Amino acid sequence: MWKSLSRTVLNGESLIKTACNADLLLGNQTKRLLTAQNFGGRVTVAMITGDGVGPELMSGVKKVFTSAGVPVDFEEIETNHKQNTEETCFEAITAIRRNGVAIKGNIETKLDLLEADQKSPNVHIRTLLDLFANVIKVKSIPALPTRHNNIDIRIIRENTEGEYTHLEHESIPGVVETYKIITAKKSMRIARFAFEYARRNRRKKVTAIHKANIMKLADGLFLKCCREVADEFPDIEFDSMIVDNTAMQLVSNPEQFDVMLLPNLYGNIVGNICCGLVGGAGMVGGANIGDKYRVFETATRNTGKGIAGMNIANPSAMLFASTLMLKYVGFTSHASMINHAIIDTIQKDGVTNKITKMFILFLWWKLTRQQLTK
């Protein structure tokens, strides 16, 4: 009798664990079947509103999608900061796992709530879901006056290790040690992703950015892995550049770059420089890509807390991120329509980031008119 009861209890626990981990057990293809066009041609996407200007930018995305007739429904998740990162991110991570795809505002890192060994909410989401590749599309908009007007760069950043592993401690008072983790496995993975991306998108060159002259083991390993993968792609030119020289080259001659491949911290810094070259934080969208999930957000990952509610945040970056998301879920015509409307609003109407609501109003009018004339 006791053996039978034990088996029943164990089976019950097994069923509970299976139910709780259902999202984890679903493969990528199954998730796509659950969220794609099997449900009346509509797709459900998680919308993580974030902090700062995030909620108002998401409001703009919803209005634009409605005016363009985009068949997307949003599962909205607001950010409620708790005492630890896991609790803060629980609802967001659950929604991403459930839907497989999300559009996300940046979540503020509240240092007063975090213990020294806790990751920020944004890093926690990326590492837990293994969103290993951050891809930023940096492209000049002709009507937007900048110092350089012919930029067309793709930033591909390793998203899960490097200096962002949060492995640090105070060995003795006044002396802090921080670990930079570079592994061959993840370096090979991001390098192969970059070269496959370049080939798939007909790009001609990949440049690996490093500091191997100083960090001979860590950055040396990253560079070695990039070179090994490059040998598998003879049709794509490969070169490398030290990160400090890269910063100078970007502001003086950015047209030389095509696809840039970087470890985590360098990718963050170089990505922000590139965004500045084409108009600033509000002009570039990005994607965080893993084997099972994709999360789309602005490229610079700023909360914009200082300008929240002032109606001056540029909505373009979040809108561009939303069109990247639409391409991913298969709505390329809607993505193209919104992209053209954004650029047209900047070029012909001269509306940029001065008044957020005016920009959205112009987009709404253009897209609604297109729908009515179909």
Tab-separated table of C-alpha atoms in Angstrom:
chain	number	residue	atom	x	y	z
A	1	MET	CA	0.000	0.000	0.000
A	2	TRP	CA	2.808	2.420	0.921
A	3	LYS	CA	4.594	1.712	-2.389
A	4	SER	CA	1.384	2.395	-4.278
A	5	LEU	CA	0.835	5.639	-2.341
A	6	SER	CA	4.450	6.681	-2.997
A	7	ARG	CA	4.015	6.101	-6.703
A	8	THR	CA	0.817	8.173	-6.678
A	9	VAL	CA	2.518	11.053	-4.869
A	10	LEU	CA	5.533	10.911	-7.169
A	11	ASN	CA	3.306	10.804	-10.231
A	12	GLY	CA	1.362	13.774	-8.879
A	13	GLU	CA	4.535	15.753	-8.325
A	14	SER	CA	5.685	14.853	-11.809
A	15	LEU	CA	2.414	16.092	-13.305
A	16	ILE	CA	2.641	19.358	-11.369
A	17	LYS	CA	6.221	19.921	-12.505
A	18	THR	CA	5.235	19.135	-16.081
A	19	ALA	CA	2.337	21.594	-15.949
A	20	CYS	CA	4.438	24.346	-14.377
A	21	ASN	CA	7.157	23.908	-16.975
A	22	ALA	CA	4.862	23.567	-19.986
A	23	ASP	CA	6.188	26.759	-21.551
A	24	LEU	CA	9.743	25.479	-21.260
A	25	LEU	CA	8.884	22.126	-22.824
A	26	LEU	CA	7.273	23.652	-25.888
A	27	GLY	CA	9.706	23.859	-28.770
A	28	ASN	CA	10.111	26.875	-30.978
A	29	GLN	CA	7.974	25.447	-33.762
A	30	THR	CA	5.149	24.637	-31.361
A	31	LYS	CA	5.232	28.186	-30.008
A	32	ARG	CA	4.995	29.563	-33.505
A	33	LEU	CA	1.978	27.335	-34.166
A	34	LEU	CA	0.299	28.599	-31.014
A	35	THR	CA	0.869	32.263	-31.803
A	36	ALA	CA	0.874	32.491	-35.585
A	37	GLN	CA	-1.803	32.578	-38.204
A	38	ASN	CA	-3.787	29.552	-37.017
A	39	PHE	CA	-6.003	31.810	-34.891
A	40	GLY	CA	-7.983	33.720	-37.502
A	41	GLY	CA	-4.827	35.160	-39.059
A	42	ARG	CA	-3.892	37.041	-35.888
A	43	VAL	CA	-0.768	36.863	-33.738
A	44	THR	CA	-0.418	37.514	-30.010
A	45	VAL	CA	2.726	39.308	-28.889
A	46	ALA	CA	3.885	40.086	-25.350
A	47	MET	CA	4.222	43.826	-24.749
A	48	ILE	CA	6.513	44.686	-21.828
A	49	THR	CA	5.844	48.393	-21.299
A	50	GLY	CA	8.986	49.086	-19.251
A	51	ASP	CA	9.731	52.275	-17.320
A	52	GLY	CA	10.300	55.924	-18.200
A	53	VAL	CA	8.976	56.748	-21.668
A	54	GLY	CA	8.248	53.061	-22.362
A	55	PRO	CA	4.485	53.179	-21.667
A	56	GLU	CA	3.906	56.229	-23.896
A	57	LEU	CA	5.993	54.736	-26.712
A	58	MET	CA	4.005	51.506	-26.479
A	59	SER	CA	0.797	53.513	-26.645
A	60	GLY	CA	2.074	54.964	-29.920
A	61	VAL	CA	2.853	51.487	-31.275
A	62	LYS	CA	-0.703	50.337	-30.527
A	63	LYS	CA	-2.237	53.369	-32.262
A	64	VAL	CA	-0.059	52.900	-35.339
A	65	PHE	CA	-0.856	49.172	-35.524
A	66	THR	CA	-4.582	49.904	-35.280
A	67	SER	CA	-4.466	52.512	-38.055
A	68	ALA	CA	-2.434	50.152	-40.291
A	69	GLY	CA	-4.815	47.237	-39.684
A	70	VAL	CA	-2.044	45.058	-38.256
A	71	PRO	CA	-3.483	41.672	-37.129
A	72	VAL	CA	-1.575	41.627	-33.827
A	73	ASP	CA	-2.976	41.427	-30.310
A	74	PHE	CA	-0.847	42.420	-27.327
A	75	GLU	CA	-0.567	40.739	-23.964
A	76	GLU	CA	0.464	43.796	-21.965
A	77	ILE	CA	2.721	43.421	-18.941
A	78	GLU	CA	3.460	46.409	-16.723
A	79	THR	CA	6.681	46.571	-14.727
A	80	ASN	CA	6.190	46.206	-10.972
A	81	HIS	CA	9.506	46.494	-9.183
A	82	LYS	CA	9.971	43.980	-6.356
A	83	GLN	CA	12.732	43.281	-3.872
A	84	ASN	CA	14.594	40.965	-6.231
A	85	THR	CA	15.088	40.689	-9.970
A	86	GLU	CA	13.375	37.311	-10.344
A	87	GLU	CA	10.109	38.636	-8.892
A	88	THR	CA	10.300	41.849	-10.943
A	89	CYS	CA	10.709	39.904	-14.193
A	90	PHE	CA	8.455	36.924	-13.470
A	91	GLU	CA	5.360	38.119	-15.355
A	92	ALA	CA	7.404	39.450	-18.280
A	93	ILE	CA	9.358	36.209	-18.688
A	94	THR	CA	6.186	34.127	-18.411
A	95	ALA	CA	4.521	36.189	-21.149
A	96	ILE	CA	7.550	35.918	-23.438
A	97	ARG	CA	7.668	32.148	-22.962
A	98	ARG	CA	3.959	31.892	-23.619
A	99	ASN	CA	4.007	33.897	-26.846
A	100	GLY	CA	7.542	33.313	-28.113
A	101	VAL	CA	7.953	36.941	-29.153
A	102	ALA	CA	7.779	40.306	-27.377
A	103	ILE	CA	8.210	44.024	-27.820
A	104	LYS	CA	9.799	45.561	-24.766
A	105	GLY	CA	10.479	48.918	-23.162
A	106	ASN	CA	13.611	49.266	-21.066
A	107	ILE	CA	13.204	48.335	-17.391
A	108	GLU	CA	14.925	50.653	-14.940
A	109	THR	CA	17.693	49.157	-12.825
A	110	LYS	CA	16.871	50.267	-9.282
A	111	LEU	CA	20.203	49.969	-7.509
A	112	ASP	CA	18.612	50.514	-4.101
A	113	LEU	CA	16.582	47.303	-4.540
A	114	LEU	CA	19.333	45.093	-5.960
A	115	GLU	CA	21.802	43.052	-3.983
A	116	ALA	CA	25.389	43.106	-5.243
A	117	ASP	CA	25.098	39.651	-6.807
A	118	GLN	CA	21.773	40.284	-8.586
A	119	LYS	CA	21.522	41.019	-12.291
A	120	SER	CA	19.567	43.972	-13.617
A	121	PRO	CA	16.079	43.056	-14.900
A	122	ASN	CA	17.051	43.556	-18.549
A	123	VAL	CA	20.159	41.356	-18.268
A	124	HIS	CA	18.195	38.748	-16.302
A	125	ILE	CA	15.611	38.464	-19.097
A	126	ARG	CA	18.271	38.162	-21.790
A	127	THR	CA	20.340	35.533	-19.967
A	128	LEU	CA	17.459	33.438	-18.616
A	129	LEU	CA	15.855	33.196	-22.070
A	130	ASP	CA	19.292	32.822	-23.718
A	131	LEU	CA	18.756	35.750	-26.085
A	132	PHE	CA	22.355	35.452	-27.168
A	133	ALA	CA	22.414	37.819	-30.168
A	134	ASN	CA	21.617	41.521	-30.080
A	135	VAL	CA	21.138	42.819	-33.636
A	136	ILE	CA	20.950	46.557	-34.366
A	137	LYS	CA	20.160	47.923	-37.814
A	138	VAL	CA	21.885	51.316	-38.175
A	139	LYS	CA	20.958	53.161	-41.360
A	140	SER	CA	20.993	56.821	-42.357
A	141	ILE	CA	17.671	58.524	-43.130
A	142	PRO	CA	18.302	60.932	-46.035
A	143	ALA	CA	16.157	63.808	-44.729
A	144	LEU	CA	17.682	63.694	-41.249
A	145	PRO	CA	20.749	65.977	-41.159
A	146	THR	CA	23.792	64.233	-39.651
A	147	ARG	CA	27.558	64.510	-40.154
A	148	HIS	CA	27.615	61.260	-42.168
A	149	ASN	CA	24.806	60.448	-44.587
A	150	ASN	CA	25.683	57.074	-46.069
A	151	ILE	CA	25.725	54.749	-43.049
A	152	ASP	CA	24.380	51.205	-43.358
A	153	ILE	CA	25.806	49.072	-40.523
A	154	ARG	CA	24.597	45.977	-38.696
A	155	ILE	CA	25.783	45.562	-35.107
A	156	ILE	CA	25.835	41.972	-33.842
A	157	ARG	CA	26.607	41.760	-30.131
A	158	GLU	CA	27.059	38.708	-27.923
A	159	ASN	CA	24.385	39.214	-25.301
A	160	THR	CA	24.923	36.759	-22.445
A	161	GLU	CA	28.496	36.791	-21.112
A	162	GLY	CA	31.555	39.061	-20.953
A	163	GLU	CA	31.431	41.723	-18.260
A	164	TYR	CA	27.679	41.234	-17.827
A	165	THR	CA	27.939	37.950	-15.904
A	166	HIS	CA	27.762	39.853	-12.577
A	167	LEU	CA	30.636	37.891	-11.078
A	168	GLU	CA	32.392	40.353	-8.792
A	169	HIS	CA	33.385	40.618	-5.169
A	170	GLU	CA	35.402	42.719	-2.759
A	171	SER	CA	38.402	40.533	-1.955
A	172	ILE	CA	39.674	42.913	0.743
A	173	PRO	CA	38.275	46.326	1.765
A	174	GLY	CA	38.863	48.787	-1.067
A	175	VAL	CA	39.753	46.132	-3.673
A	176	VAL	CA	37.043	44.817	-6.011
A	177	GLU	CA	37.553	41.994	-8.510
A	178	THR	CA	35.264	41.634	-11.538
A	179	TYR	CA	35.340	38.590	-13.811
A	180	LYS	CA	35.028	38.878	-17.576
A	181	ILE	CA	33.837	35.512	-18.886
A	182	ILE	CA	34.544	34.614	-22.520
A	183	THR	CA	33.860	31.047	-23.639
A	184	ALA	CA	34.720	29.334	-26.900
A	185	LYS	CA	31.201	27.874	-27.130
A	186	LYS	CA	29.408	31.214	-26.997
A	187	SER	CA	32.024	33.019	-29.070
A	188	MET	CA	31.708	30.421	-31.826
A	189	ARG	CA	27.916	30.665	-31.625
A	190	ILE	CA	27.766	34.450	-32.039
A	191	ALA	CA	30.442	34.402	-34.752
A	192	ARG	CA	28.548	31.806	-36.754
A	193	PHE	CA	25.331	33.762	-36.257
A	194	ALA	CA	27.030	36.914	-37.614
A	195	PHE	CA	28.419	35.213	-40.712
A	196	GLU	CA	25.149	33.435	-41.438
A	197	TYR	CA	23.345	36.754	-41.016
A	198	ALA	CA	25.789	38.423	-43.421
A	199	ARG	CA	25.344	35.723	-46.052
A	200	ARG	CA	21.555	35.656	-45.674
A	201	ASN	CA	21.309	39.436	-46.014
A	202	ARG	CA	23.907	39.719	-48.807
A	203	ARG	CA	26.366	41.679	-46.720
A	204	LYS	CA	29.973	41.651	-47.872
A	205	LYS	CA	32.166	42.026	-44.795
A	206	VAL	CA	32.286	41.128	-41.100
A	207	THR	CA	34.578	43.058	-38.734
A	208	ALA	CA	35.344	41.561	-35.316
A	209	ILE	CA	35.963	44.165	-32.609
A	210	HIS	CA	38.295	43.273	-29.732
A	211	LYS	CA	41.028	44.337	-27.302
A	212	ALA	CA	43.213	41.251	-27.688
A	213	ASN	CA	46.384	43.324	-27.550
A	214	ILE	CA	45.683	43.847	-23.829
A	215	MET	CA	43.315	41.019	-22.848
A	216	LYS	CA	45.248	38.349	-24.683
A	217	LEU	CA	43.369	35.380	-23.240
A	218	ALA	CA	39.766	36.626	-23.068
A	219	ASP	CA	39.559	38.799	-26.186
A	220	GLY	CA	42.199	36.592	-27.770
A	221	LEU	CA	39.819	33.635	-27.509
A	222	PHE	CA	36.938	35.659	-28.963
A	223	LEU	CA	39.085	36.741	-31.912
A	224	LYS	CA	40.393	33.204	-32.460
A	225	CYS	CA	36.837	31.860	-32.631
A	226	CYS	CA	35.824	34.589	-35.090
A	227	ARG	CA	38.746	33.696	-37.354
A	228	GLU	CA	37.909	29.985	-37.249
A	229	VAL	CA	34.309	30.638	-38.259
A	230	ALA	CA	35.416	33.109	-40.943
A	231	ASP	CA	37.319	30.273	-42.656
A	232	GLU	CA	33.959	28.538	-43.213
A	233	PHE	CA	32.636	31.558	-45.151
A	234	PRO	CA	35.153	32.312	-47.931
A	235	ASP	CA	32.562	34.407	-49.787
A	236	ILE	CA	32.499	37.001	-46.961
A	237	GLU	CA	35.433	39.297	-46.260
A	238	PHE	CA	36.691	39.234	-42.666
A	239	ASP	CA	38.837	41.666	-40.750
A	240	SER	CA	39.337	42.741	-37.143
A	241	MET	CA	39.865	46.024	-35.315
A	242	ILE	CA	40.847	47.089	-31.811
A	243	VAL	CA	37.903	48.647	-30.005
A	244	ASP	CA	39.437	52.069	-29.264
A	245	ASN	CA	40.464	52.484	-32.906
A	246	THR	CA	36.952	51.395	-33.855
A	247	ALA	CA	35.439	54.293	-31.908
A	248	MET	CA	37.651	56.768	-33.780
A	249	GLN	CA	36.982	55.153	-37.158
A	250	LEU	CA	33.226	55.244	-36.574
A	251	VAL	CA	33.102	58.993	-36.040
A	252	SER	CA	35.519	59.734	-38.902
A	253	ASN	CA	34.800	57.119	-41.565
A	254	PRO	CA	31.773	54.938	-40.639
A	255	GLU	CA	31.067	53.973	-44.271
A	256	GLN	CA	33.897	51.405	-44.095
A	257	PHE	CA	31.860	49.136	-41.787
A	258	ASP	CA	29.289	46.582	-42.896
A	259	VAL	CA	28.593	43.921	-40.224
A	260	MET	CA	30.297	44.507	-36.873
A	261	LEU	CA	30.751	41.522	-34.529
A	262	LEU	CA	31.409	42.343	-30.872
A	263	PRO	CA	31.506	40.840	-27.377
A	264	ASN	CA	28.993	42.147	-24.876
A	265	LEU	CA	30.384	45.380	-23.412
A	266	TYR	CA	32.008	46.629	-26.621
A	267	GLY	CA	28.725	45.966	-28.418
A	268	ASN	CA	26.888	48.175	-25.961
A	269	ILE	CA	29.326	51.074	-26.374
A	270	VAL	CA	29.772	50.813	-30.145
A	271	GLY	CA	26.022	50.375	-30.632
A	272	ASN	CA	25.366	53.648	-28.829
A	273	ILE	CA	27.982	55.459	-30.926
A	274	CYS	CA	26.365	54.163	-34.115
A	275	CYS	CA	22.917	55.281	-32.981
A	276	GLY	CA	24.321	58.747	-32.356
A	277	LEU	CA	25.689	58.854	-35.903
A	278	VAL	CA	22.228	58.469	-37.485
A	279	GLY	CA	20.194	60.763	-35.264
A	280	GLY	CA	20.308	59.595	-31.664
A	281	ALA	CA	18.699	57.208	-29.211
A	282	GLY	CA	15.234	57.598	-30.677
A	283	MET	CA	16.065	56.557	-34.226
A	284	VAL	CA	17.234	52.917	-34.120
A	285	GLY	CA	15.434	49.690	-33.265
A	286	GLY	CA	16.972	46.384	-32.253
A	287	ALA	CA	16.264	42.714	-31.640
A	288	ASN	CA	17.429	40.213	-29.024
A	289	ILE	CA	17.492	36.790	-30.632
A	290	GLY	CA	17.660	33.296	-29.179
A	291	ASP	CA	16.878	29.820	-30.432
A	292	LYS	CA	13.359	29.906	-28.933
A	293	TYR	CA	12.449	33.530	-28.263
A	294	ARG	CA	12.838	37.025	-29.725
A	295	VAL	CA	12.478	40.315	-27.889
A	296	PHE	CA	12.389	43.580	-29.838
A	297	GLU	CA	13.272	46.932	-28.268
A	298	THR	CA	15.047	50.227	-28.893
A	299	ALA	CA	18.730	49.887	-29.720
A	300	THR	CA	20.142	52.047	-26.927
A	301	ARG	CA	18.033	50.583	-24.112
A	302	ASN	CA	17.415	53.897	-22.359
A	303	THR	CA	14.419	54.385	-20.076
A	304	GLY	CA	14.209	58.112	-20.835
A	305	LYS	CA	13.073	58.647	-17.263
A	306	GLY	CA	14.009	62.335	-17.335
A	307	ILE	CA	11.607	63.127	-20.189
A	308	ALA	CA	8.755	60.753	-19.304
A	309	GLY	CA	5.348	62.394	-19.711
A	310	MET	CA	6.774	65.492	-21.447
A	311	ASN	CA	5.623	64.479	-24.952
A	312	ILE	CA	9.102	64.888	-26.456
A	313	ALA	CA	10.387	61.298	-26.657
A	314	ASN	CA	11.132	60.235	-30.222
A	315	PRO	CA	8.871	57.229	-30.977
A	316	SER	CA	10.763	56.199	-34.132
A	317	ALA	CA	13.106	53.665	-32.479
A	318	MET	CA	10.259	51.732	-30.853
A	319	LEU	CA	8.247	51.886	-34.078
A	320	PHE	CA	11.221	50.592	-36.083
A	321	ALA	CA	11.602	47.802	-33.496
A	322	SER	CA	7.922	46.967	-33.945
A	323	THR	CA	8.390	46.616	-37.711
A	324	LEU	CA	11.305	44.227	-37.135
A	325	MET	CA	8.926	42.218	-34.970
A	326	LEU	CA	6.273	42.251	-37.715
A	327	LYS	CA	8.777	40.875	-40.238
A	328	TYR	CA	9.666	38.092	-37.824
A	329	VAL	CA	6.047	36.964	-37.355
A	330	GLY	CA	5.416	37.091	-41.106
A	331	PHE	CA	3.633	40.424	-41.637
A	332	THR	CA	6.197	41.903	-44.034
A	333	SER	CA	3.715	44.050	-45.954
A	334	HIS	CA	2.510	45.743	-42.761
A	335	ALA	CA	6.122	46.237	-41.653
A	336	SER	CA	6.992	47.846	-44.986
A	337	MET	CA	3.923	50.088	-44.852
A	338	ILE	CA	4.795	51.405	-41.373
A	339	ASN	CA	8.502	51.796	-42.208
A	340	HIS	CA	7.689	53.892	-45.257
A	341	ALA	CA	5.211	55.972	-43.272
A	342	ILE	CA	7.823	56.721	-40.580
A	343	ILE	CA	10.432	57.814	-43.136
A	344	ASP	CA	7.830	59.762	-45.112
A	345	THR	CA	6.749	61.609	-41.957
A	346	ILE	CA	10.361	62.635	-41.311
A	347	GLN	CA	11.245	63.468	-44.921
A	348	LYS	CA	8.131	65.152	-46.269
A	349	ASP	CA	6.393	66.455	-43.177
A	350	GLY	CA	9.516	67.409	-41.241
A	351	VAL	CA	8.178	65.899	-38.018
A	352	THR	CA	10.797	64.195	-35.835
A	353	ASN	CA	11.023	64.035	-32.076
A	354	LYS	CA	9.834	67.496	-31.074
A	355	ILE	CA	6.289	66.428	-30.271
A	356	THR	CA	5.643	62.718	-29.776
A	357	LYS	CA	1.866	62.898	-30.144
A	358	MET	CA	2.160	64.941	-33.356
A	359	PHE	CA	4.467	62.317	-34.879
A	360	ILE	CA	2.029	59.531	-34.001
A	361	LEU	CA	-0.886	61.650	-35.304
A	362	PHE	CA	0.834	62.123	-38.669
A	363	LEU	CA	1.537	58.390	-38.885
A	364	TRP	CA	-2.032	57.557	-37.892
A	365	TRP	CA	-3.403	59.852	-40.603
A	366	LYS	CA	-1.131	58.438	-43.323
A	367	LEU	CA	-1.813	54.807	-42.464
A	368	THR	CA	-5.554	55.295	-42.011
A	369	ARG	CA	-5.757	56.990	-45.395
A	370	GLN	CA	-3.906	54.058	-46.978
A	371	GLN	CA	-6.385	51.624	-45.424
A	372	LEU	CA	-9.373	53.629	-46.678
A	373	THR	CA	-8.052	53.795	-50.244
A	374	LYS	CA	-7.390	50.050	-50.535
